[in-house]
């Protein structure tokens, strides 16, 4: 396969906690890579509970698609109030309280168990909208996709799944993950080629990093670390990475100019050209790591 | 009438627990005979949906009313639509609040008074 035809990497950017700089890294990386790989980069905002990549990238949105999940609808005339549906539901999303049958769509996981166990076929699964996927373009070149969960809805993963369906194998995909290590983060990181974990060099950052590294290991996704706000805190993150053999890909120093640029809605790549080169170098390093892993897997 | 009291224990002498979905036990009391049934609440340590599960639990136990203090939006909707009366002002032990109910000293709860997941954040 020639250089231009092979599948491009998908890289998720995650962190064990919020506010460490995931979006700063994701948006900067996308912009930096677009200079070297024009028209071949895609940024996907998977933080569907609070998408914010659009604030920095100002994309032109050209398409908006609804995301649906399946929820039960009960035919009360057929229903015998036997309560089998409520017993089957692991999420307490359906209840039969005396003569009342209640459904709580915000608790529903859409598994269909209630409809499956209903002895009289009184339950049908119907579609309910939980969010949207917005697709567009940044500066005419970078493909932009973002998911947005409806306010009040709690289950983010159906929206994350819908967003990830837009991953293009022809592009380098940068996925901005939601904070933490719960289901929405796992849904984002799973099946990506590599995960960049952004952390701060503090005891809190180290603890959250460890959770994120464990999660990546369980998902089978190789990971490396970017230390943001380098210079504050202590050596804990460095010591942990050294002990565990986790590569520190980049260090972003604690500098007022970075915070100021970010607060104006500028990315690292725009704030200082040197960062652009460092980000591209980091991408090339990740390409090496991932391809060497494929070779290793092929041998074993 | 059978009334379910949110409680820290299984019998009439047990202290009342303020939370509905996350109380460790329900004590279902027959107000005529004062006979009781203590039911463990599996929702005490469950994930989301504890209030609905608790409403289902006490409805299945035949309760016509609930005495509690903090009832979230899911539990409130389930109880209200199922026609189970909700009384607030639980304090002291199970016996004393049932006596208060009998003397008409407890107020009815007309709307949910706890946030979603509030009980999970407020253990003990």
Tab-separated table of C-alpha atoms in Angstrom:
chain	number	residue	atom	x	y	z
A	1	UNK	CA	0.000	0.000	0.000
A	2	UNK	CA	1.374	3.426	-0.816
A	3	UNK	CA	1.935	6.160	1.763
A	4	UNK	CA	-1.177	8.077	0.756
A	5	UNK	CA	-3.542	5.128	0.624
A	6	UNK	CA	-2.962	3.469	3.982
A	7	UNK	CA	-5.388	3.934	6.839
A	8	UNK	CA	-4.599	6.931	9.004
A	9	UNK	CA	-4.206	6.827	12.741
A	10	UNK	CA	-6.997	7.592	15.140
A	11	UNK	CA	-5.679	9.185	18.317
A	12	UNK	CA	-7.793	9.793	21.390
A	13	UNK	CA	-6.901	12.534	23.862
A	14	UNK	CA	-8.041	11.687	27.379
A	15	UNK	CA	-7.352	12.482	31.029
A	16	UNK	CA	-8.364	11.061	34.366
A	17	UNK	CA	-9.891	14.383	35.346
A	18	UNK	CA	-11.254	17.525	33.765
A	19	UNK	CA	-9.348	20.722	33.116
A	20	UNK	CA	-5.953	19.168	32.392
A	21	UNK	CA	-5.724	20.393	28.805
A	22	UNK	CA	-7.298	17.710	26.618
A	23	UNK	CA	-9.041	20.156	24.319
A	24	UNK	CA	-5.966	22.399	24.231
A	25	UNK	CA	-3.915	19.434	23.012
A	26	UNK	CA	-6.573	18.018	20.657
A	27	UNK	CA	-7.311	21.278	18.843
A	28	UNK	CA	-3.629	22.276	18.682
A	29	UNK	CA	-2.641	18.882	17.334
A	30	UNK	CA	-5.348	19.020	14.651
A	31	UNK	CA	-4.263	22.464	13.499
A	32	UNK	CA	-0.566	21.607	13.576
A	33	UNK	CA	-1.073	18.402	11.602
A	34	UNK	CA	-3.204	20.148	9.011
A	35	UNK	CA	-0.179	22.234	8.005
A	36	UNK	CA	1.767	19.077	7.163
A	37	UNK	CA	-1.160	16.934	6.031
A	38	UNK	CA	-3.575	19.431	4.505
A	39	UNK	CA	-7.086	18.099	4.033
A	40	UNK	CA	-6.187	14.845	5.793
A	41	UNK	CA	-7.066	15.714	9.375
A	42	UNK	CA	-10.270	15.235	11.265
A	43	UNK	CA	-11.151	16.406	14.763
A	44	UNK	CA	-13.923	14.641	16.619
A	45	UNK	CA	-15.274	16.141	19.821
A	46	UNK	CA	-16.450	13.130	21.826
A	47	UNK	CA	-17.070	15.106	25.024
A	48	UNK	CA	-20.777	15.010	24.230
A	49	UNK	CA	-21.847	16.199	27.687
A	50	UNK	CA	-19.925	19.421	27.260
A	51	UNK	CA	-18.473	19.788	23.777
A	52	UNK	CA	-16.078	22.730	23.501
A	53	UNK	CA	-13.665	22.145	20.601
A	54	UNK	CA	-15.881	24.361	18.416
A	55	UNK	CA	-15.106	27.336	20.674
A	56	UNK	CA	-11.457	27.187	19.641
A	57	UNK	CA	-11.827	26.000	16.080
A	58	UNK	CA	-14.892	27.975	14.970
A	59	UNK	CA	-15.990	25.368	12.417
A	60	UNK	CA	-18.588	25.954	9.751
A	61	UNK	CA	-21.331	23.423	10.544
A	62	UNK	CA	-22.905	21.992	7.421
A	63	UNK	CA	-24.866	19.052	8.737
A	64	UNK	CA	-26.788	18.201	11.870
A	65	UNK	CA	-28.133	14.683	12.439
A	66	UNK	CA	-30.326	13.462	15.289
A	67	UNK	CA	-29.173	10.579	17.494
A	68	UNK	CA	-31.872	8.205	18.687
A	69	UNK	CA	-32.073	5.449	21.275
A	70	UNK	CA	-34.760	2.825	21.701
A	71	UNK	CA	-37.143	3.176	24.640
A	72	UNK	CA	-40.192	1.132	25.625
A	73	UNK	CA	-43.736	2.211	24.843
A	74	UNK	CA	-46.416	0.330	26.759
A	75	UNK	CA	-49.840	-0.447	25.327
A	76	UNK	CA	-51.938	-0.059	28.480
A	77	UNK	CA	-54.893	-1.892	27.006
A	78	UNK	CA	-52.852	-5.035	26.396
A	79	UNK	CA	-50.822	-4.691	29.626
A	80	UNK	CA	-51.940	-6.998	32.445
A	81	UNK	CA	-49.834	-5.199	35.123
A	82	UNK	CA	-47.939	-8.436	35.792
A	83	UNK	CA	-44.735	-6.494	36.511
A	84	UNK	CA	-42.372	-8.832	34.619
A	85	UNK	CA	-40.927	-5.848	32.746
A	86	UNK	CA	-40.033	-4.075	35.995
A	87	UNK	CA	-38.360	-7.236	37.322
A	88	UNK	CA	-36.341	-7.629	34.136
A	89	UNK	CA	-35.160	-4.009	33.997
A	90	UNK	CA	-31.695	-3.605	35.533
A	91	UNK	CA	-31.978	0.181	35.505
A	92	UNK	CA	-35.357	0.705	37.189
A	93	UNK	CA	-36.474	2.478	34.032
A	94	UNK	CA	-39.894	0.833	34.076
A	95	UNK	CA	-42.133	0.274	37.094
A	96	UNK	CA	-45.572	-1.174	37.675
A	97	UNK	CA	-46.888	0.494	40.794
A	98	UNK	CA	-50.336	-0.943	41.456
A	99	UNK	CA	-52.310	-0.030	38.308
A	100	UNK	CA	-49.822	2.553	37.029
A	101	UNK	CA	-47.135	1.650	34.500
A	102	UNK	CA	-44.304	4.155	34.474
A	103	UNK	CA	-41.338	4.527	32.157
A	104	UNK	CA	-38.301	6.668	32.986
A	105	UNK	CA	-36.476	7.301	29.751
A	106	UNK	CA	-33.564	9.041	31.426
A	107	UNK	CA	-32.751	5.787	33.250
A	108	UNK	CA	-33.326	3.539	30.214
A	109	UNK	CA	-30.311	1.870	28.603
A	110	UNK	CA	-32.350	0.767	25.587
A	111	UNK	CA	-31.565	-2.910	26.130
A	112	UNK	CA	-35.063	-4.124	25.184
A	113	UNK	CA	-35.323	-6.629	28.065
A	114	UNK	CA	-38.767	-5.293	29.046
A	115	UNK	CA	-40.200	-5.898	25.585
A	116	UNK	CA	-38.535	-9.304	25.442
A	117	UNK	CA	-40.049	-10.589	28.690
A	118	UNK	CA	-43.547	-9.098	28.279
A	119	UNK	CA	-45.828	-12.143	28.079
A	120	UNK	CA	-48.579	-10.316	26.185
A	121	UNK	CA	-46.518	-8.262	23.747
A	122	UNK	CA	-47.671	-4.960	25.224
A	123	UNK	CA	-44.276	-3.274	24.913
A	124	UNK	CA	-42.811	-1.977	21.679
A	125	UNK	CA	-39.501	-0.206	21.357
A	126	UNK	CA	-39.718	3.259	19.873
A	127	UNK	CA	-37.091	5.823	18.951
A	128	UNK	CA	-36.335	8.784	21.167
A	129	UNK	CA	-33.879	11.524	20.332
A	130	UNK	CA	-31.068	11.939	22.894
A	131	UNK	CA	-28.717	14.245	21.065
A	132	UNK	CA	-27.247	15.439	17.801
A	133	UNK	CA	-24.125	15.013	15.747
A	134	UNK	CA	-22.835	18.164	14.088
A	135	UNK	CA	-20.466	17.889	11.165
A	136	UNK	CA	-18.610	20.613	9.334
A	137	UNK	CA	-15.271	21.999	8.405
A	138	UNK	CA	-12.537	24.178	9.911
A	139	UNK	CA	-10.880	26.584	7.509
A	140	UNK	CA	-12.087	24.595	4.514
A	141	UNK	CA	-9.738	21.715	5.373
A	142	UNK	CA	-10.117	20.065	8.753
A	143	UNK	CA	-13.103	17.773	8.978
A	144	UNK	CA	-15.013	18.625	12.174
A	145	UNK	CA	-17.451	16.360	14.031
A	146	UNK	CA	-18.998	16.941	17.447
A	147	UNK	CA	-21.653	15.176	19.463
A	148	UNK	CA	-24.021	16.963	21.794
A	149	UNK	CA	-26.144	15.156	24.364
A	150	UNK	CA	-29.539	16.674	25.147
A	151	UNK	CA	-29.681	18.631	28.396
A	152	UNK	CA	-31.149	16.388	31.092
A	153	UNK	CA	-30.125	13.133	29.441
A	154	UNK	CA	-27.570	11.044	31.274
A	155	UNK	CA	-26.473	8.349	28.857
A	156	UNK	CA	-23.753	9.780	26.701
A	157	UNK	CA	-22.511	6.651	24.975
A	158	UNK	CA	-25.155	6.408	22.207
A	159	UNK	CA	-24.140	9.910	21.089
A	160	UNK	CA	-20.441	9.025	21.345
A	161	UNK	CA	-21.058	5.940	19.201
A	162	UNK	CA	-22.870	8.028	16.586
A	163	UNK	CA	-19.992	10.509	16.527
A	164	UNK	CA	-17.418	7.756	16.123
A	165	UNK	CA	-19.260	6.356	13.111
A	166	UNK	CA	-17.942	9.453	11.335
A	167	UNK	CA	-14.299	8.468	11.774
A	168	UNK	CA	-12.751	8.492	8.326
A	169	UNK	CA	-9.976	5.946	7.692
A	170	UNK	CA	-8.590	8.331	5.083
A	171	UNK	CA	-7.915	10.998	7.665
A	172	UNK	CA	-5.845	11.361	10.809
A	173	UNK	CA	-8.584	11.379	13.428
A	174	UNK	CA	-8.088	13.295	16.674
A	175	UNK	CA	-10.715	12.372	19.255
A	176	UNK	CA	-11.218	14.731	22.190
A	177	UNK	CA	-12.462	12.461	25.010
A	178	UNK	CA	-14.654	13.446	27.954
A	179	UNK	CA	-12.900	13.711	31.349
A	180	UNK	CA	-12.568	10.804	33.732
A	181	UNK	CA	-12.419	7.091	33.087
A	182	UNK	CA	-16.126	6.160	33.067
A	183	UNK	CA	-18.185	4.778	30.163
A	184	UNK	CA	-18.146	7.922	27.955
A	185	UNK	CA	-14.332	8.043	28.095
A	186	UNK	CA	-14.027	4.302	27.470
A	187	UNK	CA	-16.425	4.495	24.534
A	188	UNK	CA	-14.227	7.224	23.034
A	189	UNK	CA	-10.841	5.591	23.618
A	190	UNK	CA	-11.865	2.052	22.651
A	191	UNK	CA	-10.650	0.983	19.199
A	192	UNK	CA	-8.491	4.069	18.698
A	193	UNK	CA	-4.905	3.368	17.656
A	194	UNK	CA	-3.355	5.370	20.460
A	195	UNK	CA	-4.392	7.411	23.470
A	196	UNK	CA	-2.626	10.551	24.638
A	197	UNK	CA	-3.209	11.087	28.352
A	198	UNK	CA	-2.898	14.685	29.468
A	199	UNK	CA	-2.010	15.236	33.108
A	200	UNK	CA	-0.662	17.767	35.551
A	201	UNK	CA	2.477	16.965	37.551
A	202	UNK	CA	0.706	16.923	40.920
A	203	UNK	CA	-0.251	14.096	43.304
A	204	UNK	CA	-3.873	14.496	42.168
A	205	UNK	CA	-2.781	14.386	38.525
A	206	UNK	CA	-0.685	11.301	39.177
A	207	UNK	CA	-3.563	9.463	40.829
A	208	UNK	CA	-5.948	10.270	37.980
A	209	UNK	CA	-3.276	9.379	35.435
A	210	UNK	CA	-2.889	5.953	37.000
A	211	UNK	CA	-6.655	5.342	36.632
A	212	UNK	CA	-6.508	6.445	32.998
A	213	UNK	CA	-3.476	4.258	32.248
A	214	UNK	CA	-5.222	1.245	33.835
A	215	UNK	CA	-8.298	1.950	31.715
A	216	UNK	CA	-6.251	2.155	28.507
A	217	UNK	CA	-4.521	-1.106	29.392
A	218	UNK	CA	-7.848	-2.851	29.868
A	219	UNK	CA	-9.096	-1.445	26.570
A	220	UNK	CA	-5.913	-2.633	24.878
A	221	UNK	CA	-5.088	0.863	23.618
A	222	UNK	CA	-1.422	1.928	23.860
A	223	UNK	CA	-0.952	5.235	25.655
A	224	UNK	CA	1.587	7.951	26.335
A	225	UNK	CA	1.577	11.057	28.472
A	226	UNK	CA	1.640	14.803	27.948
A	227	UNK	CA	2.515	16.701	31.093
A	228	UNK	CA	0.704	20.017	31.050
A	229	UNK	CA	1.623	22.883	33.363
A	230	UNK	CA	5.068	21.339	33.685
A	231	UNK	CA	7.081	22.983	36.445
A	232	UNK	CA	4.400	23.001	39.108
A	233	UNK	CA	3.766	20.210	41.620
A	234	UNK	CA	6.268	17.422	42.134
A	235	UNK	CA	8.111	14.506	40.514
A	236	UNK	CA	5.288	11.990	41.115
A	237	UNK	CA	4.074	11.762	37.512
A	238	UNK	CA	7.652	11.432	36.175
A	239	UNK	CA	8.466	8.722	38.714
A	240	UNK	CA	5.268	6.836	37.937
A	241	UNK	CA	5.851	6.965	34.170
A	242	UNK	CA	9.479	5.863	34.599
A	243	UNK	CA	8.489	2.960	36.852
A	244	UNK	CA	5.709	1.810	34.523
A	245	UNK	CA	7.618	2.384	31.294
A	246	UNK	CA	5.099	4.937	30.004
A	247	UNK	CA	6.479	7.381	27.470
A	248	UNK	CA	6.264	11.094	28.207
A	249	UNK	CA	5.538	12.466	24.742
A	250	UNK	CA	5.657	16.155	25.469
A	251	UNK	CA	5.795	18.728	28.240
A	252	UNK	CA	3.801	21.932	28.108
A	253	UNK	CA	5.289	24.375	30.600
A	254	UNK	CA	3.303	26.426	33.079
A	255	UNK	CA	3.342	29.784	31.312
A	256	UNK	CA	1.050	32.728	31.587
A	257	UNK	CA	1.230	33.356	27.818
A	258	UNK	CA	-0.317	29.948	27.129
A	259	UNK	CA	-3.201	30.588	29.509
A	260	UNK	CA	-3.714	34.049	28.046
A	261	UNK	CA	-3.755	32.744	24.472
A	262	UNK	CA	-6.160	29.963	25.435
A	263	UNK	CA	-8.481	32.410	27.133
A	264	UNK	CA	-8.599	34.371	23.875
A	265	UNK	CA	-9.627	31.162	22.100
A	266	UNK	CA	-6.230	30.522	20.533
A	267	UNK	CA	-4.563	27.133	20.439
A	268	UNK	CA	-0.966	26.255	21.296
A	269	UNK	CA	-0.131	25.939	17.629
A	270	UNK	CA	-1.265	29.509	17.041
A	271	UNK	CA	0.279	30.911	20.227
A	272	UNK	CA	3.818	29.813	19.419
A	273	UNK	CA	5.030	28.225	16.165
A	274	UNK	CA	7.560	26.064	18.044
A	275	UNK	CA	4.683	24.100	19.543
A	276	UNK	CA	3.385	23.353	16.078
A	277	UNK	CA	6.625	21.580	15.180
A	278	UNK	CA	6.707	19.745	18.517
A	279	UNK	CA	3.158	18.497	17.994
A	280	UNK	CA	3.935	17.222	14.497
A	281	UNK	CA	7.054	15.495	15.832
A	282	UNK	CA	4.946	13.912	18.542
A	283	UNK	CA	2.515	12.619	15.937
A	284	UNK	CA	5.372	11.057	13.995
A	285	UNK	CA	6.631	9.425	17.180
A	286	UNK	CA	3.150	7.990	17.811
A	287	UNK	CA	3.063	6.665	14.256
A	288	UNK	CA	6.340	4.853	14.965
A	289	UNK	CA	5.029	3.392	18.226
A	290	UNK	CA	1.804	2.171	16.665
A	291	UNK	CA	3.434	0.685	13.578
A	292	UNK	CA	6.075	-1.090	15.686
A	293	UNK	CA	3.249	-2.547	17.765
A	294	UNK	CA	1.539	-3.870	14.668
A	295	UNK	CA	4.835	-5.436	13.595
A	296	UNK	CA	5.232	-7.041	17.049
A	297	UNK	CA	1.696	-8.369	16.952
A	298	UNK	CA	2.298	-9.713	13.468
A	299	UNK	CA	5.413	-11.593	14.646
A	300	UNK	CA	3.855	-13.087	17.754
B	1	UNK	CA	-53.794	0.899	56.090
B	2	UNK	CA	-50.238	-0.281	55.451
B	3	UNK	CA	-47.560	2.392	55.652
B	4	UNK	CA	-43.895	1.994	54.680
B	5	UNK	CA	-41.481	3.959	56.868
B	6	UNK	CA	-37.923	4.629	55.688
B	7	UNK	CA	-35.709	3.332	58.458
B	8	UNK	CA	-32.226	2.452	59.595
B	9	UNK	CA	-33.479	-0.867	61.005
B	10	UNK	CA	-36.173	-3.518	60.662
B	11	UNK	CA	-38.657	-2.935	63.474
B	12	UNK	CA	-40.836	-0.437	65.326
B	13	UNK	CA	-37.997	0.717	67.591
B	14	UNK	CA	-35.622	1.432	64.683
B	15	UNK	CA	-34.671	5.043	63.975
B	16	UNK	CA	-36.168	6.683	60.919
B	17	UNK	CA	-33.910	7.305	57.885
B	18	UNK	CA	-34.687	10.534	56.020
B	19	UNK	CA	-33.999	9.191	52.513
B	20	UNK	CA	-36.525	7.327	50.418
B	21	UNK	CA	-34.601	5.561	47.637
B	22	UNK	CA	-31.442	4.980	49.650
B	23	UNK	CA	-32.687	4.063	53.124
B	24	UNK	CA	-31.258	0.752	54.368
B	25	UNK	CA	-34.685	-0.664	55.320
B	26	UNK	CA	-38.403	-0.121	54.945
B	27	UNK	CA	-40.589	-1.048	57.887
B	28	UNK	CA	-44.092	-1.726	56.590
B	29	UNK	CA	-46.562	-1.169	59.435
B	30	UNK	CA	-50.223	-2.139	59.506
B	31	UNK	CA	-51.713	0.846	61.295
B	32	UNK	CA	-54.688	-1.173	62.647
B	33	UNK	CA	-52.759	-4.013	64.240
B	34	UNK	CA	-49.278	-2.417	64.465
B	35	UNK	CA	-47.809	-5.601	63.004
B	36	UNK	CA	-44.629	-4.978	61.040
B	37	UNK	CA	-42.554	-6.335	58.222
B	38	UNK	CA	-38.931	-5.195	57.814
B	39	UNK	CA	-37.734	-5.158	54.214
B	40	UNK	CA	-34.122	-4.620	53.257
B	41	UNK	CA	-33.709	-2.016	50.514
B	42	UNK	CA	-31.284	-3.261	47.854
B	43	UNK	CA	-31.352	0.252	46.385
B	44	UNK	CA	-29.412	1.603	49.389
B	45	UNK	CA	-26.173	0.964	47.526
B	46	UNK	CA	-27.436	0.737	43.928
B	47	UNK	CA	-26.624	3.004	41.008
B	48	UNK	CA	-29.197	5.321	39.441
B	49	UNK	CA	-32.865	4.392	39.676
B	50	UNK	CA	-32.938	3.543	43.391
B	51	UNK	CA	-36.047	5.660	43.966
B	52	UNK	CA	-38.084	3.878	41.298
B	53	UNK	CA	-36.904	0.476	42.540
B	54	UNK	CA	-37.836	1.434	46.114
B	55	UNK	CA	-41.314	2.565	45.023
B	56	UNK	CA	-41.750	-0.762	43.236
B	57	UNK	CA	-40.537	-2.633	46.320
B	58	UNK	CA	-42.965	-1.057	48.754
B	59	UNK	CA	-45.858	-1.196	46.260
B	60	UNK	CA	-45.227	-4.937	45.887
B	61	UNK	CA	-45.236	-5.182	49.706
B	62	UNK	CA	-48.760	-3.762	49.650
B	63	UNK	CA	-48.063	-0.323	51.143
B	64	UNK	CA	-50.760	2.356	50.692
B	65	UNK	CA	-48.607	5.171	52.047
B	66	UNK	CA	-44.976	6.157	52.722
B	67	UNK	CA	-43.429	8.135	55.543
B	68	UNK	CA	-40.077	9.629	54.566
B	69	UNK	CA	-38.354	13.002	54.408
B	70	UNK	CA	-36.441	13.190	51.170
B	71	UNK	CA	-38.126	11.948	48.011
B	72	UNK	CA	-36.514	12.504	44.618
B	73	UNK	CA	-38.270	13.198	41.313
B	74	UNK	CA	-38.334	9.619	39.992
B	75	UNK	CA	-39.600	8.117	43.241
B	76	UNK	CA	-42.150	10.887	43.655
B	77	UNK	CA	-43.578	10.330	40.157
B	78	UNK	CA	-43.739	6.568	40.690
B	79	UNK	CA	-45.462	6.822	44.080
B	80	UNK	CA	-47.878	9.549	43.055
B	81	UNK	CA	-48.981	7.891	39.839
B	82	UNK	CA	-49.321	4.584	41.652
B	83	UNK	CA	-51.631	6.311	44.135
B	84	UNK	CA	-49.369	5.820	47.148
B	85	UNK	CA	-49.607	8.730	49.590
B	86	UNK	CA	-46.347	10.358	50.696
B	87	UNK	CA	-46.036	11.829	54.198
B	88	UNK	CA	-43.027	13.898	55.257
B	89	UNK	CA	-41.719	14.833	58.673
B	90	UNK	CA	-40.145	11.543	59.640
B	91	UNK	CA	-38.215	11.882	62.908
B	92	UNK	CA	-37.581	9.662	65.906
B	93	UNK	CA	-38.331	5.980	65.464
B	94	UNK	CA	-40.749	4.013	63.308
B	95	UNK	CA	-43.322	3.620	66.074
B	96	UNK	CA	-43.405	7.311	66.925
B	97	UNK	CA	-43.912	8.460	63.318
B	98	UNK	CA	-46.695	5.941	62.764
B	99	UNK	CA	-48.362	7.295	65.928
B	100	UNK	CA	-47.956	10.818	64.502
B	101	UNK	CA	-49.547	9.687	61.250
B	102	UNK	CA	-52.495	8.206	63.124
B	103	UNK	CA	-52.997	11.508	64.982
B	104	UNK	CA	-52.879	13.308	61.608
B	105	UNK	CA	-49.728	15.198	62.621
B	106	UNK	CA	-47.734	14.519	59.441
B	107	UNK	CA	-47.973	16.688	56.322
B	108	UNK	CA	-48.429	15.322	52.816
B	109	UNK	CA	-45.544	15.828	50.421
B	110	UNK	CA	-46.926	17.500	47.303
B	111	UNK	CA	-43.766	17.653	45.209
B	112	UNK	CA	-40.313	16.044	45.105
B	113	UNK	CA	-37.967	17.599	47.670
B	114	UNK	CA	-34.656	15.963	46.803
B	115	UNK	CA	-32.417	16.211	43.761
B	116	UNK	CA	-31.655	13.294	41.456
B	117	UNK	CA	-28.966	11.122	43.084
B	118	UNK	CA	-29.118	13.197	46.299
B	119	UNK	CA	-29.533	10.116	48.480
B	120	UNK	CA	-26.477	8.459	46.995
B	121	UNK	CA	-24.335	11.402	48.045
B	122	UNK	CA	-25.653	11.470	51.563
B	123	UNK	CA	-24.835	8.199	53.223
B	124	UNK	CA	-25.878	7.280	56.730
